[in-house]
Short mmCIF file of C-alpha atoms in Angstrom, two decimals:
data_model
loop_
_atom_site.label_atom_id
_atom_site.label_comp_id
_atom_site.label_asym_id
_atom_site.label_seq_id
_atom_site.Cartn_x
_atom_site.Cartn_y
_atom_site.Cartn_z
CA MET A 432 -2.33 12.83 28.53
CA CYS A 433 -1.84 12.05 24.23
CA VAL A 434 -4.09 8.68 23.45
CA VAL A 435 -0.81 7.31 22.48
CA GLU A 436 0.80 7.58 25.85
CA THR A 437 -2.67 6.31 27.17
CA MET A 438 -2.65 2.90 25.46
CA ARG A 439 1.04 2.57 26.34
CA VAL A 440 0.91 2.95 29.20
CA ALA A 441 -1.82 0.45 29.19
CA THR A 442 0.00 -2.15 26.72
CA VAL A 443 2.13 -2.14 29.69
CA ALA A 444 -0.35 -2.30 32.75
CA LEU A 445 -2.65 -4.67 31.72
CA GLY A 446 -0.09 -6.70 29.54
CA TYR A 447 3.11 -7.07 30.31
CA LEU A 448 2.44 -7.06 34.15
CA GLY A 449 -0.55 -8.34 34.56
CA VAL A 450 -2.57 -6.55 36.95
CA MET A 451 -6.39 -7.80 35.98
CA SER A 452 -7.10 -11.21 37.18
CA SER A 453 -6.16 -13.87 35.02
CA VAL A 454 -8.56 -14.34 32.60
CA LEU A 455 -7.81 -17.84 31.01
CA ALA A 456 -8.41 -17.46 26.99
CA ASP A 457 -9.24 -20.18 25.01
CA GLY A 458 -9.02 -19.29 21.71
CA ASP A 459 -7.46 -20.93 18.67
CA PRO A 460 -4.31 -19.60 17.72
CA GLU A 461 -4.00 -20.39 14.40
CA TYR A 462 -7.82 -17.96 13.36
CA GLY A 463 -5.64 -16.10 15.88
CA GLN A 464 -2.94 -15.85 13.62
CA TYR A 465 -4.47 -15.21 11.00
CA LEU A 466 -6.33 -12.53 11.71
CA SER A 467 -2.90 -10.96 13.26
CA SER A 468 -1.78 -10.58 10.12
CA GLU A 469 -4.09 -7.28 10.23
CA CYS A 470 -2.54 -6.10 12.96
CA VAL A 471 1.09 -6.74 12.49
CA THR A 472 0.82 -4.66 9.52
CA CYS A 473 1.44 -1.75 11.94
CA HIS A 474 2.13 -3.91 15.03
CA GLN A 475 5.83 -5.43 14.52
CA ALA A 476 7.28 -7.64 17.13
CA ALA A 477 10.17 -5.08 17.61
CA VAL A 478 8.52 -1.76 19.07
CA THR A 479 7.93 0.75 15.95
CA GLY A 480 7.92 3.90 17.20
CA THR A 481 5.00 5.29 18.60
CA ILE A 482 3.12 2.27 18.23
CA PRO A 483 3.68 -0.70 20.79
CA SER A 484 4.83 -3.98 20.00
CA ILE A 485 2.23 -7.15 21.16
CA HIS A 486 3.59 -9.65 20.60
CA GLY A 487 4.04 -11.73 24.17
CA MET A 488 1.26 -9.43 26.02
CA GLN A 489 -0.74 -11.25 28.10
CA ALA A 490 -4.10 -12.51 27.19
CA ASP A 491 -6.30 -11.41 29.80
CA GLY A 492 -4.83 -7.95 29.41
CA PHE A 493 -4.71 -8.11 25.28
CA ILE A 494 -8.55 -9.33 25.93
CA THR A 495 -9.03 -5.87 28.09
CA MET A 496 -7.59 -3.42 26.08
CA MET A 497 -9.36 -5.05 22.57
CA LYS A 498 -12.87 -4.61 24.12
CA LEU A 499 -11.85 -1.25 25.56
CA TYR A 500 -11.24 0.19 21.84
CA ARG A 501 -14.00 -2.42 20.82
CA SER A 502 -16.26 0.75 23.29
CA LYS A 503 -14.72 3.40 21.96
CA GLN A 504 -13.47 4.08 26.03
CA LEU A 505 -9.57 4.08 24.40
CA GLU A 506 -9.22 6.50 21.86
CA ASN A 507 -7.70 5.73 18.03
CA ARG A 508 -9.72 6.11 15.42
CA THR A 509 -8.05 3.40 13.89
CA MET A 510 -7.72 0.44 16.63
CA GLN A 511 -11.83 1.34 17.33
CA THR A 512 -12.50 0.93 14.09
CA VAL A 513 -10.23 -2.86 13.69
CA ALA A 514 -11.79 -4.00 17.09
CA GLY A 515 -15.22 -2.81 15.93
CA ARG A 516 -16.09 -5.60 14.19
CA LEU A 517 -14.52 -8.56 16.79
CA SER A 518 -16.53 -10.61 18.16
CA ASP A 519 -15.65 -12.32 21.61
CA GLU A 520 -14.08 -15.73 19.68
CA ASP A 521 -12.25 -13.39 17.59
CA ILE A 522 -10.36 -11.57 20.66
CA ALA A 523 -9.86 -14.52 22.22
CA ALA A 524 -7.74 -16.44 18.81
CA LEU A 525 -5.89 -13.07 18.35
CA ALA A 526 -4.69 -12.99 22.46
CA ALA A 527 -4.20 -16.71 22.36
CA TYR A 528 -1.87 -15.97 19.57
CA PHE A 529 0.04 -13.60 20.59
CA SER A 530 0.36 -14.55 23.91
CA THR A 531 2.14 -16.99 22.81
CA LEU A 532 4.73 -15.13 20.97
CA ASP A 533 8.43 -13.26 22.06
CA PRO A 534 8.01 -10.34 23.75
CA PRO A 535 10.20 -7.65 22.29
CA ASP A 536 13.73 -6.54 23.45
CA MET B 696 20.51 -13.86 -2.63
CA THR B 697 19.10 -17.66 -4.26
CA LYS B 698 18.36 -17.50 -7.84
CA ILE B 699 16.80 -20.02 -9.55
CA ASP B 700 18.39 -21.21 -12.56
CA ARG B 701 17.30 -22.69 -15.95
CA ARG B 702 17.71 -26.60 -14.81
CA THR B 703 15.84 -25.86 -11.63
CA PHE B 704 12.98 -24.70 -14.43
CA THR B 705 13.62 -27.20 -17.07
CA THR B 706 12.87 -29.99 -14.35
CA GLY B 707 9.97 -28.25 -13.18
CA MET B 708 8.51 -28.01 -16.37
CA ILE B 709 9.45 -32.02 -17.02
CA GLY B 710 7.18 -32.54 -13.24
CA LEU B 711 3.95 -30.40 -14.25
CA GLY B 712 3.90 -32.61 -17.61
CA ALA B 713 4.43 -36.28 -16.29
CA VAL B 714 1.69 -35.73 -13.94
CA SER B 715 -0.17 -33.57 -16.68
CA ALA B 716 -3.47 -36.13 -15.84
CA GLY B 717 -3.34 -35.23 -12.32
CA LEU B 718 -4.07 -31.55 -12.82
CA SER B 719 -7.37 -31.60 -11.17
CA LEU B 720 -6.01 -32.89 -8.19
CA PRO B 721 -4.46 -30.37 -5.64
CA ALA B 722 -0.75 -30.42 -5.46
CA TYR B 723 -0.08 -31.37 -2.39
CA ALA B 724 -2.06 -34.26 -3.54
CA GLN B 725 -0.25 -34.85 -5.94
CA GLY B 726 3.24 -35.89 -3.71
CA LYS B 727 4.85 -32.79 -5.34
CA LYS B 728 5.70 -29.57 -3.75
CA PRO B 729 3.09 -26.58 -5.11
CA ARG B 730 4.80 -23.65 -6.88
CA VAL B 731 3.78 -20.27 -6.45
CA VAL B 732 5.23 -17.67 -9.08
CA VAL B 733 4.75 -14.29 -7.81
CA ILE B 734 4.32 -10.93 -10.16
CA GLY B 735 5.77 -7.58 -8.89
CA GLY B 736 7.46 -6.98 -5.91
CA GLY B 737 5.55 -4.10 -3.99
CA ALA B 738 3.53 -4.06 -1.40
CA GLY B 739 1.18 -6.87 -2.91
CA GLY B 740 3.42 -8.79 -3.92
CA ALA B 741 6.32 -8.74 -1.52
CA THR B 742 3.80 -9.61 1.06
CA ALA B 743 2.15 -12.58 -0.57
CA ALA B 744 5.62 -13.77 -0.98
CA ARG B 745 6.84 -13.35 1.85
CA TYR B 746 2.99 -15.12 3.87
CA ILE B 747 3.16 -18.10 1.53
CA ALA B 748 6.72 -18.73 2.32
CA LYS B 749 7.09 -18.56 5.68
CA ASP B 750 3.59 -19.66 6.72
CA SER B 751 4.30 -22.73 4.41
CA LYS B 752 7.05 -23.53 6.13
CA GLY B 753 8.93 -24.38 3.25
CA ALA B 754 5.92 -26.67 2.18
CA ILE B 755 5.35 -24.25 -1.18
CA ASP B 756 8.25 -22.94 -3.59
CA VAL B 757 7.88 -19.33 -3.92
CA THR B 758 9.70 -17.23 -6.91
CA LEU B 759 8.96 -13.82 -7.00
CA ILE B 760 9.62 -11.53 -9.96
CA GLU B 761 10.87 -8.03 -9.91
CA PRO B 762 12.88 -6.40 -12.14
CA THR B 763 14.40 -3.33 -9.74
CA LYS B 764 17.33 -4.75 -7.13
CA LYS B 765 15.46 -2.16 -4.50
CA TYR B 766 12.52 -1.09 -4.05
CA TYR B 767 11.70 2.66 -3.59
CA THR B 768 8.00 2.67 -2.00
CA CYS B 769 5.49 5.53 -3.57
CA PHE B 770 3.88 6.01 0.26
CA PHE B 771 6.44 7.86 2.32
CA SER B 772 7.33 8.92 -1.32
CA ASN B 773 5.75 12.68 -0.32
CA LEU B 774 7.22 12.74 2.75
CA TYR B 775 11.28 12.30 1.00
CA LEU B 776 9.35 14.79 -1.38
CA GLY B 777 9.11 17.42 1.19
CA GLY B 778 12.62 17.05 2.98
CA ILE B 779 11.03 14.99 5.67
CA HIS B 780 13.46 11.82 4.93
CA ASP B 781 16.38 11.20 2.33
CA TYR B 782 15.83 9.07 -0.76
CA GLU B 783 17.20 6.34 0.76
CA TYR B 784 14.77 5.87 3.27
CA ILE B 785 12.34 4.55 0.96
CA GLY B 786 14.38 2.36 -0.36
CA HIS B 787 13.91 -1.60 0.31
CA THR B 788 15.80 -4.88 -1.31
CA TYR B 789 14.71 -8.51 -1.25
CA ASP B 790 17.62 -9.93 0.76
CA GLY B 791 15.44 -10.81 3.74
CA LEU B 792 12.82 -12.26 1.59
CA ALA B 793 15.04 -14.61 0.09
CA ALA B 794 17.48 -15.03 3.00
CA ASN B 795 14.57 -15.92 6.19
CA HIS B 796 11.90 -17.61 3.90
CA GLY B 797 13.90 -18.70 1.15
CA VAL B 798 11.32 -16.78 -1.85
CA ASN B 799 13.90 -17.44 -5.09
CA VAL B 800 13.95 -13.41 -6.09
CA ILE B 801 14.46 -13.73 -10.20
CA HIS B 802 15.60 -9.58 -11.25
CA ASP B 803 13.55 -9.69 -14.54
CA TRP B 804 10.19 -8.92 -15.97
CA ALA B 805 7.69 -11.06 -16.70
CA VAL B 806 6.36 -10.57 -20.06
CA GLY B 807 3.75 -13.34 -20.57
CA VAL B 808 1.84 -15.44 -18.80
CA ASP B 809 0.76 -18.77 -20.61
CA GLY B 810 -2.50 -19.72 -18.24
CA ALA B 811 -3.14 -23.23 -20.62
CA ALA B 812 0.28 -24.03 -19.64
CA LYS B 813 0.96 -22.24 -16.44
CA THR B 814 3.52 -20.51 -16.83
CA VAL B 815 5.06 -17.28 -16.91
CA GLU B 816 7.68 -16.38 -19.55
CA LEU B 817 10.57 -13.66 -18.64
CA GLY B 818 12.35 -11.10 -20.48
CA SER B 819 14.59 -13.34 -20.70
CA GLY B 820 13.14 -16.11 -22.03
CA VAL B 821 12.78 -18.47 -19.87
CA LYS B 822 10.05 -19.21 -18.55
CA VAL B 823 8.55 -20.49 -14.52
CA GLY B 824 6.01 -22.83 -14.32
CA TYR B 825 3.67 -22.63 -11.96
CA ASP B 826 0.52 -24.39 -9.19
CA ARG B 827 -0.76 -20.33 -8.53
CA LEU B 828 0.35 -17.48 -9.89
CA VAL B 829 0.02 -14.08 -8.43
CA VAL B 830 -0.28 -11.10 -9.94
CA ALA B 831 0.55 -7.40 -8.42
CA PRO B 832 2.44 -5.35 -10.98
CA GLY B 833 0.83 -2.11 -9.43
CA ILE B 834 -0.17 0.44 -12.09
CA ASP B 835 0.93 1.79 -15.83
CA LEU B 836 0.55 4.91 -16.72
CA LYS B 837 -1.86 5.99 -19.94
CA TYR B 838 0.04 8.84 -21.36
CA GLY B 839 -2.32 9.83 -23.92
CA SER B 840 -4.69 10.83 -21.46
CA VAL B 841 -2.88 14.36 -21.16
CA ASN B 842 -2.41 16.18 -24.62
CA GLY B 843 0.96 16.46 -24.94
CA TYR B 844 2.46 14.63 -22.44
CA SER B 845 4.22 11.33 -23.56
CA ILE B 846 6.62 8.82 -22.06
CA ASP B 847 9.52 10.15 -24.08
CA THR B 848 8.70 13.47 -22.50
CA GLN B 849 7.59 12.78 -19.02
CA ASP B 850 10.96 13.60 -17.20
CA THR B 851 9.99 17.01 -17.87
CA MET B 852 7.11 17.20 -15.77
CA PRO B 853 7.85 14.11 -13.87
CA HIS B 854 4.74 12.16 -12.85
CA ALA B 855 6.56 10.66 -10.22
CA TRP B 856 3.90 8.18 -9.67
CA LYS B 857 5.54 5.08 -9.38
CA SER B 858 8.24 6.06 -6.87
CA GLY B 859 12.14 6.22 -7.64
CA THR B 860 13.91 8.45 -9.93
CA GLN B 861 10.86 10.55 -11.13
CA VAL B 862 10.81 11.09 -7.48
CA ALA B 863 14.45 12.73 -7.21
CA LEU B 864 13.65 13.97 -10.13
CA LEU B 865 11.02 16.25 -9.21
CA LYS B 866 12.30 17.29 -5.82
CA SER B 867 15.11 19.04 -7.60
CA GLN B 868 13.23 20.82 -9.85
CA VAL B 869 10.58 22.01 -7.40
CA GLU B 870 14.15 23.10 -5.21
CA ASN B 871 15.58 25.16 -8.21
CA MET B 872 12.56 26.86 -9.56
CA ARG B 873 13.40 30.80 -9.85
CA GLU B 874 12.05 32.64 -6.46
CA GLY B 875 8.19 33.61 -6.99
CA GLY B 876 7.94 30.79 -9.61
CA THR B 877 4.75 28.63 -10.66
CA PHE B 878 4.63 24.92 -9.73
CA VAL B 879 1.40 23.44 -11.38
CA MET B 880 0.50 20.21 -10.43
CA VAL B 881 -2.09 18.15 -12.85
CA PRO B 882 -3.17 15.26 -10.72
CA PRO B 883 -5.43 12.41 -12.55
CA PRO B 884 -8.89 11.12 -12.70
CA ASN B 885 -10.26 8.21 -11.26
CA PRO B 886 -9.61 5.96 -10.58
CA PHE B 887 -5.89 6.34 -9.38
CA ARG B 888 -3.58 4.81 -6.99
CA CYS B 889 -3.39 6.71 -4.00
CA PRO B 890 -6.62 8.92 -3.97
CA PRO B 891 -4.82 10.95 -1.11
CA GLY B 892 -1.48 11.24 -2.90
CA PRO B 893 -1.39 14.17 -4.96
CA TYR B 894 -2.79 16.48 -2.76
CA GLU B 895 -0.34 15.42 -0.36
CA ARG B 896 2.11 15.91 -2.68
CA ILE B 897 1.22 19.92 -3.05
CA SER B 898 1.26 20.03 0.73
CA MET B 899 4.93 18.33 0.86
CA ILE B 900 5.94 20.91 -1.80
CA ALA B 901 4.45 23.81 -0.27
CA HIS B 902 6.04 22.79 3.18
CA ILE B 903 9.24 22.97 1.00
CA LEU B 904 8.57 25.71 -0.82
CA SER B 905 7.34 28.27 2.44
CA LYS B 906 10.81 27.82 3.78
CA THR B 907 13.21 28.26 0.42
CA ASN B 908 10.70 30.04 -1.96
CA PRO B 909 7.83 31.91 0.01
CA THR B 910 6.26 34.05 -2.58
CA ALA B 911 6.22 30.87 -4.55
CA LYS B 912 2.89 29.78 -6.31
CA ILE B 913 1.29 26.06 -6.99
CA ILE B 914 -1.16 25.59 -9.00
CA VAL B 915 -3.82 22.74 -8.97
CA LEU B 916 -5.57 21.72 -12.16
CA ASP B 917 -7.25 19.16 -11.05
CA PRO B 918 -9.97 16.95 -14.14
CA LYS B 919 -12.26 16.11 -10.74
CA GLU B 920 -14.21 18.17 -8.53
CA LYS B 921 -13.62 16.91 -5.50
CA PHE B 922 -10.61 14.30 -3.74
CA SER B 923 -10.01 12.44 -0.49
CA LYS B 924 -9.78 14.46 2.69
CA GLN B 925 -10.71 17.45 0.83
CA ALA B 926 -12.36 19.68 3.89
CA LEU B 927 -8.39 18.27 6.21
CA PHE B 928 -6.16 19.23 3.47
CA THR B 929 -8.15 22.71 2.15
CA GLU B 930 -7.89 23.46 5.94
CA GLY B 931 -4.49 22.97 6.63
CA TRP B 932 -4.02 24.78 3.32
CA GLN B 933 -5.13 27.90 4.95
CA LYS B 934 -3.55 27.48 7.77
CA HIS B 935 0.36 26.08 7.04
CA TYR B 936 0.55 27.63 3.39
CA PRO B 937 -1.67 30.98 3.30
CA ASP B 938 -2.23 32.37 -0.52
CA MET B 939 0.30 29.84 -1.93
CA ILE B 940 -1.87 27.22 -3.07
CA GLU B 941 -4.90 27.20 -5.36
CA TRP B 942 -7.09 24.21 -6.43
CA ILE B 943 -8.63 24.32 -10.30
CA PRO B 944 -11.73 21.95 -10.79
CA ALA B 945 -12.38 20.95 -14.13
CA SER B 946 -15.89 22.28 -13.86
CA ILE B 947 -14.25 26.22 -14.04
CA SER B 948 -10.48 25.72 -15.66
CA GLY B 949 -12.42 23.37 -18.64
CA GLY B 950 -9.75 20.64 -18.05
CA VAL B 951 -6.71 20.73 -19.41
CA LYS B 952 -6.02 20.64 -23.63
CA ASN B 953 -2.72 20.68 -24.46
CA ILE B 954 0.96 20.72 -22.67
CA ASN B 955 3.57 22.39 -23.98
CA MET B 956 6.53 20.31 -22.84
CA ASP B 957 9.10 22.76 -24.72
CA THR B 958 7.76 26.22 -23.51
CA MET B 959 5.84 24.18 -19.83
CA GLU B 960 2.48 25.86 -20.74
CA ILE B 961 -0.26 24.38 -19.93
CA GLU B 962 -3.62 25.32 -21.23
CA THR B 963 -7.11 25.42 -20.15
CA ASP B 964 -10.00 26.75 -20.78
CA ILE B 965 -9.66 29.78 -18.98
CA ASP B 966 -5.74 30.77 -19.37
CA THR B 967 -2.86 29.39 -20.06
CA PHE B 968 -0.18 28.50 -17.23
CA LYS B 969 3.08 29.33 -17.67
CA ALA B 970 5.14 26.79 -15.68
CA ASP B 971 8.49 26.82 -13.66
CA ALA B 972 7.95 23.26 -12.68
CA ALA B 973 5.21 20.69 -12.71
CA SER B 974 4.48 17.34 -11.91
CA VAL B 975 1.54 15.28 -14.95
CA VAL B 976 0.19 12.26 -13.57
CA PRO B 977 -1.95 10.84 -16.16
CA ALA B 978 -4.70 8.63 -16.03
CA GLN B 979 -3.39 4.84 -14.69
CA LYS B 980 -4.50 0.65 -16.01
CA ALA B 981 -3.58 -1.84 -14.88
CA GLY B 982 0.51 -2.77 -14.85
CA VAL B 983 0.44 -4.02 -18.54
CA ILE B 984 1.45 -8.00 -17.89
CA CYS B 985 -2.06 -7.67 -17.00
CA ASP B 986 -3.69 -7.31 -20.58
CA ARG B 987 -0.75 -9.82 -21.96
CA ALA B 988 -2.32 -12.17 -19.37
CA GLY B 989 -6.10 -11.61 -20.50
CA LEU B 990 -6.61 -10.55 -17.40
CA THR B 991 -8.70 -7.19 -17.61
CA ASP B 992 -12.24 -5.97 -18.28
CA GLY B 993 -11.39 -2.64 -19.76
CA ASP B 994 -8.46 -1.15 -17.76
CA TRP B 995 -8.47 -3.41 -14.36
CA CYS B 996 -8.93 -6.34 -13.54
CA PRO B 997 -11.88 -8.06 -11.57
CA ILE B 998 -11.36 -10.85 -8.63
CA VAL B 999 -13.42 -13.12 -6.77
CA PRO B 1000 -13.62 -10.86 -3.36
CA ALA B 1001 -12.92 -14.03 -1.25
CA THR B 1002 -9.54 -14.95 -2.58
CA MET B 1003 -8.73 -12.11 -4.93
CA GLN B 1004 -8.60 -14.93 -7.89
CA SER B 1005 -9.09 -13.26 -11.07
CA ARG B 1006 -12.24 -13.88 -12.96
CA ALA B 1007 -10.65 -14.37 -16.22
CA ASP B 1008 -8.60 -17.25 -14.64
CA GLU B 1009 -9.09 -18.82 -11.25
CA ASN B 1010 -5.18 -19.62 -11.22
CA ILE B 1011 -4.26 -16.43 -10.37
CA HIS B 1012 -4.64 -14.33 -8.24
CA VAL B 1013 -3.86 -10.55 -8.84
CA LEU B 1014 -3.52 -8.24 -6.27
CA GLY B 1015 -3.01 -4.44 -5.29
CA ASP B 1016 -3.83 -1.10 -7.48
CA ALA B 1017 -4.29 -4.02 -10.73
CA SER B 1018 -7.44 -5.12 -8.88
CA VAL B 1019 -10.80 -4.33 -8.90
CA ALA B 1020 -10.99 -4.00 -5.56
CA SER B 1021 -14.37 -1.91 -5.15
CA ALA B 1022 -14.49 -0.33 -1.99
CA MET B 1023 -10.96 -0.11 -1.33
CA PRO B 1024 -8.52 2.37 -2.28
CA LYS B 1025 -5.84 1.71 -4.67
CA SER B 1026 -3.03 1.87 -1.61
CA GLY B 1027 -0.42 0.34 -0.44
CA PHE B 1028 -1.96 -0.74 2.90
CA SER B 1029 -4.30 -2.17 0.74
CA ALA B 1030 -2.46 -4.94 -0.96
CA ASN B 1031 -0.34 -5.59 2.25
CA SER B 1032 -3.95 -6.72 3.02
CA HIS B 1033 -5.73 -8.06 0.31
CA ALA B 1034 -1.96 -10.11 -0.59
CA LYS B 1035 -3.06 -12.15 3.25
CA VAL B 1036 -6.08 -13.13 1.92
CA ALA B 1037 -4.69 -14.33 -1.76
CA ALA B 1038 -1.82 -15.84 0.65
CA MET B 1039 -4.26 -18.02 3.17
CA ALA B 1040 -6.28 -18.89 -0.09
CA ILE B 1041 -3.05 -19.94 -1.63
CA ARG B 1042 -1.86 -22.02 1.13
CA GLY B 1043 -5.52 -23.63 1.36
CA ALA B 1044 -5.73 -24.97 -1.79
CA LEU B 1045 -2.12 -26.14 -2.44
CA THR B 1046 -1.64 -27.79 0.78
CA GLY B 1047 -4.99 -28.22 2.30
CA SER B 1048 -4.01 -25.49 5.46
CA LYS B 1049 -7.19 -23.98 7.19
CA VAL B 1050 -8.95 -21.27 5.29
CA PHE B 1051 -11.03 -18.35 7.25
CA ASP B 1052 -13.25 -15.96 6.18
CA SER B 1053 -11.80 -13.38 4.04
CA ARG B 1054 -10.77 -9.53 6.27
CA PHE B 1055 -9.77 -6.89 4.82
CA ALA B 1056 -8.28 -3.12 6.14
CA ASN B 1057 -6.95 -0.18 4.75
CA THR B 1058 -5.40 3.12 6.53
CA CYS B 1059 -4.27 5.82 4.33
CA TRP B 1060 -2.47 8.77 6.41
CA SER B 1061 -0.86 12.00 5.20
CA LEU B 1062 0.85 14.83 5.63
CA ILE B 1063 -0.24 18.54 5.19
CA ASP B 1064 2.65 19.97 7.31
CA ALA B 1065 5.20 18.81 9.53
CA ASN B 1066 3.83 17.22 12.54
CA ASP B 1067 0.24 17.28 11.14
CA GLY B 1068 -0.75 14.69 10.23
CA VAL B 1069 -4.63 13.55 9.06
CA LYS B 1070 -5.81 9.63 8.21
CA VAL B 1071 -8.48 8.02 6.90
CA GLY B 1072 -9.45 4.34 7.26
CA ALA B 1073 -11.55 1.38 6.92
CA ASN B 1074 -12.58 -2.39 7.02
CA TYR B 1075 -13.79 -4.32 4.72
CA LYS B 1076 -15.40 -8.23 4.23
CA ALA B 1077 -15.84 -10.07 0.82
CA GLY B 1078 -18.91 -9.67 -0.29
CA ALA B 1079 -20.25 -12.80 -3.21
CA GLU B 1080 -19.51 -10.10 -5.68
CA LYS B 1081 -17.55 -7.08 -4.63
CA ILE B 1082 -15.01 -6.13 -1.43
CA GLU B 1083 -17.37 -4.48 0.69
CA VAL B 1084 -17.19 -1.49 3.64
CA VAL B 1085 -18.07 -2.92 7.16
CA ASP B 1086 -16.79 0.34 9.06
CA GLU B 1087 -15.12 3.47 8.28
CA PHE B 1088 -14.07 6.81 10.05
CA ILE B 1089 -11.86 9.62 8.86
CA SER B 1090 -9.94 12.88 10.47
CA LYS B 1091 -12.02 15.96 11.26
CA THR B 1092 -10.65 19.31 11.16
CA GLU B 1093 -9.99 21.16 13.42
CA GLU B 1094 -8.87 18.48 15.88
CA PRO B 1095 -5.86 19.15 18.40
CA ASP B 1096 -2.29 19.96 17.41
CA ALA B 1097 -1.70 17.19 20.17
CA LEU B 1098 -3.98 14.71 18.57
CA ARG B 1099 -2.07 16.15 14.38
CA LYS B 1100 1.14 15.31 15.48
CA ALA B 1101 0.11 11.57 17.17
CA THR B 1102 -1.16 10.89 13.98
CA TYR B 1103 1.84 12.02 11.87
CA GLU B 1104 4.13 9.29 14.62
CA GLU B 1105 1.72 6.63 14.23
CA SER B 1106 2.38 6.54 10.09
CA GLU B 1107 6.14 7.08 10.85
CA SER B 1108 5.72 3.37 12.96
CA TRP B 1109 3.38 2.31 10.76
CA TYR B 1110 6.00 2.81 7.69
CA THR B 1111 8.61 1.16 9.82
CA ALA B 1112 6.16 -2.06 10.19
CA ILE B 1113 4.43 -1.98 7.12
CA THR B 1114 7.95 -2.69 4.86
CA ALA B 1115 9.09 -5.12 7.69
CA ASP B 1116 5.72 -6.61 7.50
CA MET B 1117 6.86 -7.26 2.73
CA PHE B 1118 10.10 -7.39 3.08
CA SER B 1119 11.81 -8.77 6.51
#
């Protein structure tokens, strides 16, 4: 399975279906909104080709995904670099923000 | 499309004059609606206008000044050259900025800036007042940097470095080359817009010629000794276009001494190359409005990294290619990233909204052949003096085909996303 497919499957499994045990994010959505401006250069509300939408993603799934990129357990050099400098607080803020948005149609 | 008229400007100007005694206060503290003017509707300017208007939720009046009604992106113009996309795919209007975010879009040239009066003069003679000004004009070309090349003759060997009709012209010239003809590319010296761009252009022209004119040759007369993603491009050229491309650095050619536009001859120390078609990209500088506004130091505009404010005028933010962004390459992605930092700083100054630590990012994808995509990227922070790299990566040579295809597909997805992030 290629990297992108892995990412998409993981997004669905961890995010929208909420497979992981519920972890409440207490991140600051306003800070998350600022940080998210980097994300939306590629991840728009609508799915664009092979890049998944992360709008409306559940916080626990988002946090798990980003930590997997940060530890380089998920491939994709761009995402590893993006996640590499995010602190736990940053990730929680992003998760809190994106979870408030409407998921793609 | 929303436009502001002369009367609106006049009212604004009187308003500014009436409260001049209180100018040291932020606009929001004076109880009037602050105004931001953005010069340039590219990746920096359009993004800044959109984010300031969107995130201030109507609390800031945003005016975008951009001469063209349809903007053709420089990024992905090589994919048009390569026949991957048609011309209209890379064209975008400003309708969304006006309709969705209330941005006042004025299609005119900004011809002057009065920093003391805080006004921008348009080609029409109208002056637009601002509390904060965003200057994002992109590049201008230093035509005199290549002997024999000029603005009058540029269509003979299009630079095509500002996208638009010059790229369409270049594509036509490549397609009409004689069988077995020679295409000559003269890349620019550093620093310039889109460091991998000339080499992606060579790749995309080779992609076309390998199908339609396979005995054609491509000569690259580079003023530099090395270039962005060199190992990746060199490997890809040998793999996809063996014996078609010859890259000659200045240490071997001695550099381009003169171009005869009438005979299509490009003279170097080692030889005179007769081109059937050519693209000559001269040296570059910040868009000319930067000089007129007094923002340049040499060819480019120094900035304060945390806010992208001009070092020459704290009420002006310079974004994108025109700025000295140090470690960040001059790219559409970088300009988009600058815009978000500046938008946050401007909203903070004008409306008192929260301001966070500035972060920047860039990724540059390049297409070597159909489905053979590579990328380089980094994230950055604002140092006291310069924008500094935090972490960076680059594609590797000998990557599997599936990964290269995924990288290309990712670039396509990014194009859709960033153009929505700029214009929707």
